[in-house]
Short mmCIF file of C-alpha atoms in Angstrom, two decimals:
data_model
loop_
_atom_site.label_atom_id
_atom_site.label_comp_id
_atom_site.label_asym_id
_atom_site.label_seq_id
_atom_site.Cartn_x
_atom_site.Cartn_y
_atom_site.Cartn_z
CA MET A 24 -27.48 19.14 79.56
CA ASN A 25 -28.57 21.31 82.46
CA PRO A 26 -25.76 22.69 84.54
CA VAL A 27 -25.71 21.10 88.17
CA LEU A 28 -25.06 24.41 89.83
CA SER A 29 -26.41 27.93 89.42
CA PRO A 30 -24.27 30.51 87.80
CA GLN A 31 -24.50 32.71 90.76
CA LEU A 32 -23.66 30.15 93.41
CA ALA A 33 -20.75 29.04 90.92
CA LEU A 34 -19.54 32.58 90.65
CA VAL A 35 -19.46 33.22 94.75
CA ILE A 36 -17.62 30.00 95.34
CA LEU A 37 -14.91 31.04 92.59
CA LEU A 38 -14.68 34.58 94.40
CA VAL A 39 -14.48 32.98 97.94
CA PHE A 40 -11.75 30.59 97.11
CA GLY A 41 -10.14 32.83 94.71
CA LEU A 42 -9.64 35.41 97.48
CA LEU A 43 -8.62 33.03 99.95
CA TRP A 44 -5.86 31.57 97.82
CA VAL A 45 -4.67 35.24 96.78
CA GLY A 46 -4.99 36.36 100.40
CA PHE A 47 -2.67 33.27 101.29
CA GLY A 48 -0.26 33.90 98.67
CA TYR A 49 0.04 37.67 99.79
CA LEU A 50 0.71 36.63 103.38
CA LEU A 51 3.27 34.06 102.60
CA GLY A 52 5.01 36.16 100.10
CA LYS A 53 5.96 38.65 102.78
CA ASN A 54 8.57 36.08 104.12
CA ASN A 55 10.24 35.80 100.61
CA ARG A 56 13.69 37.66 100.87
CA THR A 57 15.81 35.91 98.23
CA LEU A 58 15.54 34.52 94.79
CA ALA A 59 15.79 31.07 96.39
CA ASP A 60 12.67 31.93 98.68
CA PHE A 61 10.59 33.15 95.83
CA MET A 62 11.47 30.25 93.24
CA LEU A 63 12.27 27.35 95.84
CA ALA A 64 10.20 28.39 98.96
CA GLY A 65 13.70 28.48 100.94
CA ARG A 66 15.12 25.01 99.82
CA ASN A 67 14.06 23.62 103.26
CA VAL A 68 10.24 22.44 102.97
CA GLY A 69 9.20 19.67 105.52
CA LEU A 70 7.70 16.33 104.67
CA ALA A 71 3.88 17.17 105.18
CA LEU A 72 3.86 20.31 102.91
CA ALA A 73 6.21 18.33 100.42
CA ALA A 74 4.08 15.20 100.02
CA ALA A 75 0.73 17.25 99.78
CA THR A 76 2.35 19.48 97.02
CA ALA A 77 3.51 16.60 95.01
CA MET A 78 0.14 14.95 95.18
CA ALA A 79 -2.01 17.84 94.68
CA THR A 80 -0.07 18.92 91.68
CA TRP A 81 -0.53 15.35 90.09
CA VAL A 82 -4.29 15.43 90.84
CA THR A 83 -5.44 17.54 87.86
CA SER A 84 -8.93 18.35 86.50
CA ASN A 85 -7.87 15.24 84.50
CA THR A 86 -7.86 12.96 87.75
CA THR A 87 -11.15 14.11 89.04
CA MET A 88 -13.14 14.55 85.75
CA THR A 89 -11.32 11.94 83.45
CA ALA A 90 -11.23 9.17 85.77
CA PRO A 91 -15.04 8.85 85.91
CA GLN A 92 -15.14 9.37 82.19
CA LEU A 93 -12.49 6.66 81.60
CA THR A 94 -14.25 4.20 83.81
CA TYR A 95 -17.60 4.83 82.12
CA GLN A 96 -15.97 4.02 78.84
CA LEU A 97 -13.25 1.57 79.64
CA GLY A 98 -14.60 -0.04 82.86
CA VAL A 99 -12.53 -1.15 85.69
CA TRP A 100 -9.36 -1.28 83.66
CA GLY A 101 -9.87 2.33 83.08
CA MET A 102 -9.94 3.39 86.82
CA ALA A 103 -7.04 0.88 87.61
CA GLY A 104 -5.12 2.04 84.67
CA TYR A 105 -5.54 5.61 85.54
CA SER A 106 -4.27 5.06 89.00
CA LEU A 107 -0.97 3.59 87.52
CA GLY A 108 -0.18 7.32 86.95
CA ALA A 109 1.11 7.05 90.60
CA VAL A 110 4.08 5.05 89.24
CA GLY A 111 5.58 8.17 87.88
CA LEU A 112 5.68 9.75 91.52
CA LEU A 113 6.91 6.38 93.09
CA LEU A 114 9.67 6.14 90.37
CA PHE A 115 10.71 9.89 90.86
CA ALA A 116 11.29 9.36 94.81
CA PRO A 117 14.78 7.89 94.17
CA LEU A 118 15.50 10.37 91.61
CA SER A 119 14.44 13.17 93.81
CA THR A 120 16.99 12.40 96.54
CA ARG A 121 19.73 11.79 93.94
CA ILE A 122 18.99 15.31 92.33
CA LYS A 123 19.14 16.99 95.59
CA THR A 124 22.64 15.21 96.60
CA LEU A 125 24.08 15.80 92.97
CA LEU A 126 22.79 19.57 92.63
CA PRO A 127 22.56 20.87 95.97
CA SER A 128 22.36 24.43 94.57
CA GLY A 129 20.45 23.57 91.39
CA PHE A 130 17.38 25.64 90.42
CA THR A 131 15.91 23.78 87.23
CA SER A 132 15.77 20.56 85.39
CA GLY A 133 17.69 22.67 82.65
CA ASP A 134 20.66 23.15 85.00
CA PHE A 135 21.04 19.40 85.25
CA ILE A 136 20.99 18.97 81.54
CA ARG A 137 23.42 21.81 80.78
CA LEU A 138 25.93 20.70 83.29
CA ARG A 139 25.62 16.98 82.31
CA TYR A 140 25.51 17.10 78.60
CA GLY A 141 26.32 20.59 77.48
CA ASN A 142 24.64 23.40 75.66
CA THR A 143 23.21 21.49 72.62
CA ALA A 144 21.40 18.77 74.57
CA TRP A 145 20.42 21.55 76.97
CA ARG A 146 18.54 23.67 74.03
CA VAL A 147 17.05 20.59 72.78
CA PHE A 148 15.75 19.75 76.33
CA LEU A 149 14.37 23.20 76.87
CA LEU A 150 12.40 22.92 73.52
CA ILE A 151 10.81 19.84 74.66
CA SER A 152 10.04 21.35 78.22
CA PHE A 153 8.42 24.51 76.89
CA PHE A 154 6.31 22.57 74.28
CA TYR A 155 5.18 20.01 77.19
CA ALA A 156 4.48 23.05 79.47
CA LEU A 157 2.48 25.19 77.01
CA GLY A 158 0.28 21.92 76.15
CA TRP A 159 -0.37 21.42 79.87
CA LEU A 160 -0.97 25.15 80.54
CA ILE A 161 -3.51 25.41 77.53
CA SER A 162 -5.09 22.12 78.59
CA LEU A 163 -5.62 23.32 82.04
CA GLY A 164 -6.79 26.81 81.28
CA MET A 165 -9.32 25.43 78.67
CA ALA A 166 -10.38 22.69 81.13
CA GLY A 167 -11.13 25.30 83.64
CA GLY A 168 -13.37 27.18 81.21
CA ILE A 169 -15.02 24.34 80.01
CA LEU A 170 -15.77 22.79 83.36
CA VAL A 171 -16.90 25.89 84.85
CA ASN A 172 -19.22 26.38 82.00
CA ALA A 173 -20.65 22.55 82.04
CA LEU A 174 -21.17 22.65 85.80
CA SER A 175 -22.66 26.10 86.08
CA GLY A 176 -23.38 27.60 82.94
CA ILE A 177 -20.95 30.43 83.33
CA ASP A 178 -19.43 31.59 80.08
CA TYR A 179 -16.29 29.86 79.02
CA ARG A 180 -14.21 32.85 78.90
CA THR A 181 -15.46 34.22 82.12
CA GLY A 182 -14.65 31.11 83.85
CA MET A 183 -11.24 30.48 82.18
CA THR A 184 -10.18 34.18 82.84
CA VAL A 185 -11.15 34.10 86.63
CA ILE A 186 -9.36 30.90 87.16
CA LEU A 187 -6.22 32.05 85.35
CA ILE A 188 -6.10 35.47 87.20
CA VAL A 189 -6.52 33.81 90.54
CA CYS A 190 -3.55 31.37 89.93
CA VAL A 191 -1.41 34.06 88.43
CA ALA A 192 -2.14 36.47 91.34
CA TYR A 193 -1.16 34.07 94.11
CA THR A 194 1.75 32.63 92.19
CA LEU A 195 2.93 36.05 91.49
CA LEU A 196 2.57 37.30 95.22
CA GLY A 197 3.87 34.46 97.22
CA GLY A 198 5.94 32.28 94.76
CA LEU A 199 6.53 28.70 95.29
CA ARG A 200 5.84 29.08 99.02
CA ALA A 201 2.37 30.19 98.25
CA VAL A 202 1.93 27.50 95.55
CA ILE A 203 2.84 24.79 98.09
CA ALA A 204 1.01 25.92 100.99
CA THR A 205 -2.19 26.55 98.96
CA ASP A 206 -1.40 22.92 97.42
CA PHE A 207 -1.77 21.42 101.01
CA ILE A 208 -5.13 22.94 101.52
CA GLN A 209 -6.17 22.01 98.02
CA THR A 210 -5.20 18.49 98.93
CA LEU A 211 -7.33 18.13 101.87
CA ILE A 212 -10.27 19.61 99.79
CA ILE A 213 -9.70 17.29 96.90
CA LEU A 214 -9.38 14.24 99.30
CA VAL A 215 -12.36 15.05 101.58
CA GLY A 216 -14.60 16.05 98.50
CA VAL A 217 -13.76 12.57 96.67
CA ILE A 218 -14.27 10.69 99.92
CA CYS A 219 -17.71 12.33 100.68
CA LEU A 220 -18.88 11.68 96.94
CA ALA A 221 -17.86 8.10 97.15
CA TRP A 222 -19.42 7.54 100.56
CA MET A 223 -22.58 8.93 99.44
CA VAL A 224 -22.72 6.66 96.45
CA ILE A 225 -22.01 3.67 98.55
CA ASP A 226 -24.72 4.93 101.01
CA LYS A 227 -27.33 5.41 98.43
CA VAL A 228 -26.74 2.85 95.83
CA GLY A 229 -24.64 0.01 97.44
CA ILE A 230 -21.54 -1.62 95.86
CA HIS A 231 -23.25 -5.02 95.26
CA SER A 232 -26.28 -3.41 93.67
CA LEU A 233 -24.23 -1.07 91.70
CA HIS A 234 -22.10 -4.09 90.42
CA ARG A 235 -25.42 -6.01 89.56
CA ALA A 236 -26.88 -3.03 87.61
CA VAL A 237 -23.58 -2.61 85.66
CA GLN A 238 -23.28 -6.52 85.05
CA ASP A 239 -26.88 -6.35 83.57
CA ARG A 240 -26.66 -3.15 81.46
CA ARG A 241 -22.89 -2.53 80.55
CA PRO A 242 -21.21 -5.79 81.47
CA MET A 243 -18.20 -4.90 79.14
CA LEU A 244 -17.22 -2.33 81.76
CA LEU A 245 -16.47 -5.12 84.30
CA ASN A 246 -14.36 -7.16 81.59
CA LEU A 247 -10.86 -7.66 82.83
CA LEU A 248 -9.74 -8.45 79.19
CA LEU A 249 -10.89 -5.42 77.43
CA PRO A 250 -7.91 -4.83 75.11
CA ALA A 251 -8.30 -0.94 74.39
CA SER A 252 -8.24 -0.71 78.15
CA ILE A 253 -4.90 -2.56 78.50
CA MET A 254 -3.30 -0.57 75.76
CA PHE A 255 -4.35 2.59 77.62
CA LEU A 256 -2.73 1.23 80.76
CA PHE A 257 0.63 1.06 79.19
CA ASN A 258 0.45 4.40 77.37
CA ASN A 259 -0.64 6.15 80.39
CA LEU A 260 2.05 4.51 82.61
CA LEU A 261 4.79 5.83 80.22
CA PHE A 262 3.25 9.27 79.47
CA GLY A 263 3.14 9.55 83.26
CA VAL A 264 6.73 8.77 83.86
CA GLY A 265 7.99 10.96 81.05
CA GLU A 266 6.04 13.81 82.28
CA ILE A 267 7.29 13.80 85.74
CA PHE A 268 10.78 12.87 85.05
CA HIS A 269 11.67 15.74 82.62
CA SER A 270 9.31 18.43 84.03
CA ASN A 271 10.62 21.37 85.99
CA VAL A 272 7.45 21.19 87.97
CA TRP A 273 8.90 18.07 89.80
CA TRP A 274 12.52 19.01 89.81
CA SER A 275 11.88 22.49 91.41
CA ARG A 276 10.29 20.58 94.22
CA ALA A 277 13.29 18.24 94.48
CA PHE A 278 15.33 21.29 94.82
CA ALA A 279 12.91 22.91 97.25
CA PHE A 280 12.29 20.10 99.69
CA GLY A 281 14.46 19.92 102.79
CA GLU A 282 17.43 17.55 103.27
CA GLY A 283 16.22 13.95 103.18
CA VAL A 284 12.64 14.92 102.38
CA GLY A 285 12.36 14.46 98.68
CA GLY A 286 12.36 10.67 98.46
CA LYS A 287 9.90 10.12 101.40
CA ALA A 288 7.60 12.91 100.14
CA TYR A 289 7.39 11.50 96.46
CA PHE A 290 6.95 8.02 97.88
CA LEU A 291 4.07 9.10 99.99
CA ALA A 292 2.50 11.28 97.32
CA GLY A 293 2.50 8.32 95.00
CA LEU A 294 0.83 6.05 97.59
CA MET A 295 -1.76 8.74 98.53
CA TRP A 296 -2.49 9.34 94.59
CA LEU A 297 -2.82 5.73 93.81
CA PRO A 298 -6.53 5.15 94.91
CA ILE A 299 -7.82 8.52 93.83
CA PRO A 300 -8.70 7.55 90.15
CA ILE A 301 -10.32 4.33 91.50
CA VAL A 302 -12.49 6.36 94.15
CA ALA A 303 -13.42 9.05 91.68
CA GLY A 304 -13.91 6.62 88.89
CA PHE A 305 -16.14 4.40 90.68
CA ILE A 306 -18.60 7.20 91.03
CA ALA A 307 -19.15 6.84 87.20
CA LEU A 308 -20.36 3.25 87.65
CA ALA A 309 -23.34 4.35 89.61
CA ALA A 310 -24.75 5.73 86.54
CA PRO A 311 -26.58 2.41 85.49
CA ALA A 312 -27.78 1.76 88.95
CA LEU A 313 -29.34 5.38 89.06
CA GLY A 314 -30.75 4.85 85.60
CA LEU A 315 -28.97 8.13 84.41
CA THR A 316 -28.88 8.96 80.76
CA VAL A 317 -25.46 10.23 80.30
CA PRO A 318 -25.14 12.67 77.27
CA SER A 319 -21.51 12.89 77.20
CA ALA A 320 -18.91 10.71 79.09
CA ASP A 321 -16.83 13.49 80.62
CA MET A 322 -19.89 14.87 82.59
CA VAL A 323 -20.96 11.47 84.04
CA GLY A 324 -19.04 12.42 87.57
CA PRO A 325 -21.07 15.79 88.09
CA LEU A 326 -24.15 13.96 86.85
CA VAL A 327 -23.96 11.16 89.31
CA ALA A 328 -23.11 13.66 92.02
CA GLY A 329 -26.05 15.90 91.37
CA GLU A 330 -28.33 13.00 91.26
CA ILE A 331 -27.22 11.66 94.51
CA MET A 332 -26.69 14.76 96.53
CA GLY A 333 -28.59 17.50 94.57
CA THR A 334 -27.01 21.01 94.99
CA LEU A 335 -24.82 19.94 97.52
CA GLY A 336 -23.08 17.46 95.38
CA GLY A 337 -22.86 20.11 92.50
CA VAL A 338 -20.87 22.38 95.09
CA LEU A 339 -18.77 19.59 96.19
CA VAL A 340 -17.73 18.68 92.58
CA PHE A 341 -17.10 22.31 91.68
CA ILE A 342 -15.00 22.91 94.67
CA VAL A 343 -12.95 19.68 94.17
CA ILE A 344 -12.33 20.54 90.50
CA PHE A 345 -11.47 24.15 91.12
CA SER A 346 -8.94 23.02 93.74
CA ALA A 347 -7.54 20.30 91.52
CA LEU A 348 -7.28 22.77 88.81
CA ALA A 349 -5.61 25.43 90.89
CA SER A 350 -3.20 23.17 92.50
CA SER A 351 -1.72 22.19 89.14
CA LEU A 352 -1.84 25.47 87.29
CA ASP A 353 -0.19 27.31 89.86
CA SER A 354 2.55 24.76 90.01
CA LEU A 355 3.17 24.92 86.28
CA LEU A 356 3.01 28.68 86.11
CA ALA A 357 5.71 28.74 88.98
CA ALA A 358 7.98 25.99 87.50
CA THR A 359 7.73 27.08 83.92
CA ALA A 360 8.52 30.70 84.89
CA ASP A 361 11.45 29.49 86.93
CA LEU A 362 12.86 27.68 83.89
CA ILE A 363 12.40 30.63 81.59
CA THR A 364 13.97 33.04 84.22
CA GLN A 365 16.86 30.69 85.02
CA ASP A 366 17.59 28.90 81.49
CA VAL A 367 16.37 31.54 78.98
CA TYR A 368 16.96 34.93 80.91
CA ARG A 369 19.93 34.13 82.93
CA GLY A 370 21.14 31.39 80.53
CA HIS A 371 21.05 33.02 77.20
CA ILE A 372 19.89 36.53 77.36
CA ASN A 373 21.70 38.07 80.58
CA PRO A 374 24.24 35.67 81.82
CA ALA A 375 25.43 38.39 84.47
CA ALA A 376 22.13 39.02 85.95
CA SER A 377 21.97 39.34 89.69
CA ASP A 378 19.57 37.33 91.84
CA GLN A 379 17.77 40.46 92.43
CA GLN A 380 17.26 41.17 88.62
CA CYS A 381 16.33 37.33 88.37
CA HIS A 382 13.56 37.72 90.88
CA ARG A 383 12.31 40.84 89.15
CA ALA A 384 12.34 39.07 85.66
CA GLY A 385 10.71 36.09 87.14
CA LYS A 386 7.60 37.93 88.30
CA TRP A 387 7.19 39.56 84.79
CA ILE A 388 7.56 36.24 83.39
CA ILE A 389 4.79 34.74 85.37
CA ILE A 390 2.50 37.68 84.18
CA GLY A 391 3.66 37.12 80.80
CA LEU A 392 2.91 33.32 80.80
CA GLY A 393 -0.63 33.96 82.37
CA VAL A 394 -1.53 36.52 79.47
CA PHE A 395 0.18 34.13 76.88
CA THR A 396 -1.92 31.23 78.07
CA TRP A 397 -5.15 33.26 78.32
CA MET A 398 -4.66 34.38 74.70
CA LEU A 399 -4.18 30.98 73.43
CA CYS A 400 -7.14 29.53 75.43
CA TYR A 401 -9.36 32.33 74.74
CA PRO A 402 -10.60 31.12 71.11
CA ARG A 403 -11.30 27.63 72.52
CA LEU A 404 -9.97 25.62 69.74
CA THR A 405 -10.49 22.03 70.65
CA THR A 406 -7.24 21.22 68.51
CA LEU A 407 -5.36 23.12 71.19
CA ALA A 408 -6.83 21.05 73.98
CA SER A 409 -5.58 17.90 72.43
CA LEU A 410 -1.99 19.11 72.27
CA LEU A 411 -1.29 17.60 75.78
CA TYR A 412 -1.68 14.06 74.20
CA PHE A 413 0.66 15.02 71.31
CA THR A 414 3.37 15.89 73.95
CA GLY A 415 3.81 12.17 74.93
CA ALA A 416 6.06 11.70 72.18
CA PHE A 417 8.29 14.61 73.12
CA VAL A 418 8.32 13.90 76.92
CA ALA A 419 9.11 10.22 76.77
CA SER A 420 12.17 10.77 74.67
CA ALA A 421 13.67 12.56 77.81
CA ILE A 422 13.18 9.61 80.23
CA TRP A 423 16.56 7.85 79.47
CA PRO A 424 18.76 11.02 79.07
CA VAL A 425 17.33 12.08 82.64
CA VAL A 426 17.77 8.67 84.37
CA MET A 427 21.00 7.56 82.92
CA GLY A 428 22.54 10.95 83.18
CA LEU A 429 21.73 10.98 87.16
CA TYR A 430 23.12 7.42 87.65
CA PHE A 431 25.74 6.45 85.13
CA GLN A 432 28.89 8.04 84.00
CA ARG A 433 29.10 6.70 80.32
CA PRO A 434 26.04 8.37 78.61
CA ASN A 435 27.28 11.23 76.41
CA ALA A 436 26.10 14.46 75.14
CA ALA A 437 25.66 13.14 71.57
CA GLY A 438 23.38 10.24 72.94
CA ALA A 439 21.22 12.47 74.93
CA THR A 440 20.80 14.98 72.27
CA LEU A 441 20.35 12.40 69.40
CA GLY A 442 18.17 10.27 71.63
CA MET A 443 15.91 13.22 72.44
CA ILE A 444 15.51 14.32 68.62
CA ALA A 445 15.19 10.77 67.37
CA GLY A 446 12.89 9.74 69.99
CA THR A 447 10.52 12.64 69.45
CA LEU A 448 10.54 12.30 65.68
CA SER A 449 9.76 8.68 65.87
CA GLY A 450 7.10 9.03 68.47
CA LEU A 451 5.51 11.82 66.47
CA TYR A 452 5.49 9.53 63.42
CA SER A 453 3.99 6.59 65.24
CA TYR A 454 1.39 8.97 66.82
CA PHE A 455 0.09 9.75 63.28
CA ALA A 456 0.84 6.66 61.56
CA ILE A 457 -0.51 4.28 64.48
CA GLY A 458 -2.27 5.85 67.27
CA PHE A 459 -1.63 8.12 70.33
CA TYR A 460 -1.30 5.19 72.66
CA VAL A 461 2.26 4.05 71.02
CA ALA A 462 3.53 7.61 70.75
CA ALA A 463 5.22 7.67 74.26
CA LEU A 464 6.34 3.99 74.02
CA VAL A 465 8.00 4.46 70.68
CA SER A 466 9.84 7.69 71.69
CA CYS A 467 11.12 6.06 74.87
CA ALA A 468 12.24 2.93 73.08
CA VAL A 469 14.01 4.98 70.21
CA SER A 470 15.66 7.20 72.72
CA LEU A 471 17.05 4.41 74.79
CA ALA A 472 18.48 2.49 71.57
CA VAL A 473 20.16 5.61 70.22
CA MET A 474 21.66 6.28 73.88
CA LEU A 475 22.92 2.86 74.19
CA ILE A 476 24.43 2.88 70.45
CA CYS A 477 26.20 6.26 71.50
CA ILE A 478 27.46 4.79 74.65
CA GLY A 479 28.84 1.94 72.81
CA LEU A 480 30.58 3.89 70.21
CA LYS A 481 32.01 6.51 72.52
CA PRO A 482 31.49 6.05 76.36
CA GLU A 483 32.27 9.19 78.55
CA GLN A 484 33.59 9.14 81.93
CA PHE A 485 31.56 11.80 83.47
CA ASP A 486 32.66 13.23 86.87
CA PHE A 487 29.48 13.96 89.10
CA ASN A 488 31.42 16.59 90.97
CA ASN A 489 31.00 18.75 87.91
CA LEU A 490 27.40 19.09 88.60
CA ARG A 491 28.36 20.73 92.02
CA GLU A 492 30.74 23.24 90.48
CA ASP A 493 27.90 25.63 88.84
CA LYS A 494 28.53 28.91 90.66
CA SER A 495 25.83 30.73 88.50
CA THR A 496 23.05 29.53 90.77
CA MET B 16 -15.24 -12.81 69.55
CA ILE B 17 -13.25 -11.01 72.35
CA ALA B 18 -12.98 -13.15 75.56
CA ALA B 19 -14.76 -11.75 78.64
CA LEU B 20 -13.68 -12.18 82.15
CA LEU B 21 -15.89 -10.29 84.39
CA ILE B 22 -14.64 -8.88 87.76
CA SER B 23 -16.85 -10.73 90.52
CA SER B 24 -19.00 -8.49 93.02
CA SER B 25 -16.75 -9.50 95.97
CA ALA B 26 -13.44 -8.65 94.08
CA PHE B 27 -15.08 -5.47 92.95
CA SER B 28 -16.35 -4.64 96.44
CA THR B 29 -12.73 -5.41 97.87
CA LEU B 30 -11.18 -3.08 95.34
CA ILE B 31 -13.48 -0.05 96.05
CA VAL B 32 -13.12 -0.57 99.99
CA VAL B 33 -9.69 -0.95 100.00
CA ALA B 34 -9.18 2.41 97.69
CA LEU B 35 -11.67 4.22 99.70
CA ALA B 36 -9.98 3.27 102.98
CA LEU B 37 -6.47 4.24 101.68
CA THR B 38 -8.02 7.55 100.47
CA MET B 39 -9.42 8.24 103.76
CA LEU B 40 -6.17 7.65 105.55
CA SER B 41 -4.31 10.16 103.35
CA PRO B 42 -5.94 13.50 105.11
CA LEU B 43 -5.41 12.09 108.42
CA LEU B 44 -1.61 11.09 107.56
CA LEU B 45 -1.10 14.82 106.06
CA LEU B 46 -2.45 16.42 109.27
CA VAL B 47 -0.47 14.28 111.61
CA LEU B 48 2.83 15.20 109.39
CA MET B 49 1.90 18.61 109.64
CA TRP B 50 1.56 18.60 113.24
CA LEU B 51 4.95 16.76 113.58
CA ASP B 52 6.76 19.24 111.39
CA THR B 53 5.17 22.25 113.24
CA ARG B 54 6.13 20.73 116.63
CA SER B 55 9.79 20.12 115.64
CA ASP B 56 9.94 23.52 113.60
CA ARG B 57 10.49 21.74 110.24
CA LEU B 58 7.66 23.12 108.33
CA TRP B 59 9.56 25.16 105.94
#
C-alpha cells in the first residue's frame, strides 16, 4: 500500500508539533513548585481543562484508527459498540467525586487500596496496575511507529522514537500540568480533524448514496443482528470500565481536579467521547461507494481520507492520530511514574523520602519508563502489541474491589485480594480456553463472587475516616 | 442461516447526523468552559 503522505512532510509535522508540545511543557513546568504541582497539577484543575484531558486521554490511536477498522469489519455495531467505551467515563464520574471526598490528600489509586484493604491487596493491585500500564505503553509506542510508517513511509523505529522522545520530554518538563494543557489543545485538534473528515465524506459521497453502496456490496455491515458484533460490544464495555476504574491515569486526575469538578468533568468527557467512534467509524463505510480496494482493514480510515481530500486528508489524519497518540501516551507516562514514585519508591524503598526526593525520583522514573518502553517497542514484536487485549482479564478483576471498597463498609481485605487473584486467573483461563471476548466478563464475575462470599463469611466494619488519616502524602 | 435486520437509510442518516452534531458541539463547549474558567480565575 502506498503511504498517503510523503516522509518529508510527515517529519516536518512531527517536528513542528513535537516542538510545540515540548515548548508548552517547558513553559508550564516553570510554575511547578511542589510535588503536588508536578504530580497533580496543583490539585485545582478547572472544568474546561479537566473535561478535555479526560476525553483526550480516552481518545487513543485505537479510537481514531480502530473505529474505522471495526466499522469496516463489524459494521454499524462496530462503531456503536466502540462508542460504548464512553460508559467507563460516565460511570467514573460519581466515583471521581467520591474519591476526592474520601481521600482529599491522596496521590494514587494505590493509596486507596493500601488504606482500604492493607498491604497484601495493595501489592496484588500494583502488579495488576503495572502489567496493564506496560501493556498500554507498549501498544501505544508500537502503534506510533506502525502508524507513522503506514501513513508516511518513515521507518518504524524512527517514528516510534520521535513520538516517545517528544512525550517523555514534555511530561518531564511540565508534569501533569503540561499533560493536561497539551491534552486541551490535542482534544480540539482531534475533534476538528474528525469533523472535517466526516463533513468531506458527506459532501463528496452523501449519506444516502453511501448507505446504498454498502447495502449493495457489503450488506452485512448494516445488519443489526451480527452476533460477533454484539459479543464485541459487551466485552468492550467491561474492558473499558475495568481500565478506567483501576488505572491511576484516571485516579490521578480525580485527585488533580478542583473541588466539585471531577464528577462534572468525567460526565462531560463521556458525553463528548460517545459520538467520536461513530463519526470516525462512518468514514470507513465510504470505501464501497468510492470503489476503494482496502488491502488491510486497519488502513481504511487513512485510505478514504486520502481518496477524498488528497494530501490535505493525509495531513489531517496524520495530525489527528499524532495528537491522539500523544494525549494518551503522556497521561500514561505521568500516571505510571506517579504510581512507581508513590507506591514503590516511597511505599517500599524509601518510606522516609521527602517530597523533594520524590519529585526528583519521579523525573528519573519518567525517563526510565520512556527508555524501557522504547526498548520493548524496538524489536516490533507483534506478540507484544496484543498484550493490551490480554490485560482485560487483569483489569476487570479490580472493578469490584474498587467500587465496593469506595461505597460499602463490609468488603474486607481477604475478599479484595482473593477476588483480584481468582478473577485474573479465571479470566486468563477463559481467554485461552474460549476467546478474548469473555476474559473481562469472567474475570469481573468471579471477582464479584469471591468478594461476596468473603463479605458473607466475615463482614468488615470499615471506618472511611481511616482513608483521610494517611499522613505520608 | 443467521437472521438479518438491516438498518434503514433514514435511521442510518439520523445516527450519523446526530453523532456529527454532538461532535461539533464539543469544541464549542470546551472553548466556552475555558472562557468561563479563565474569566473567574478557575483555570488551574
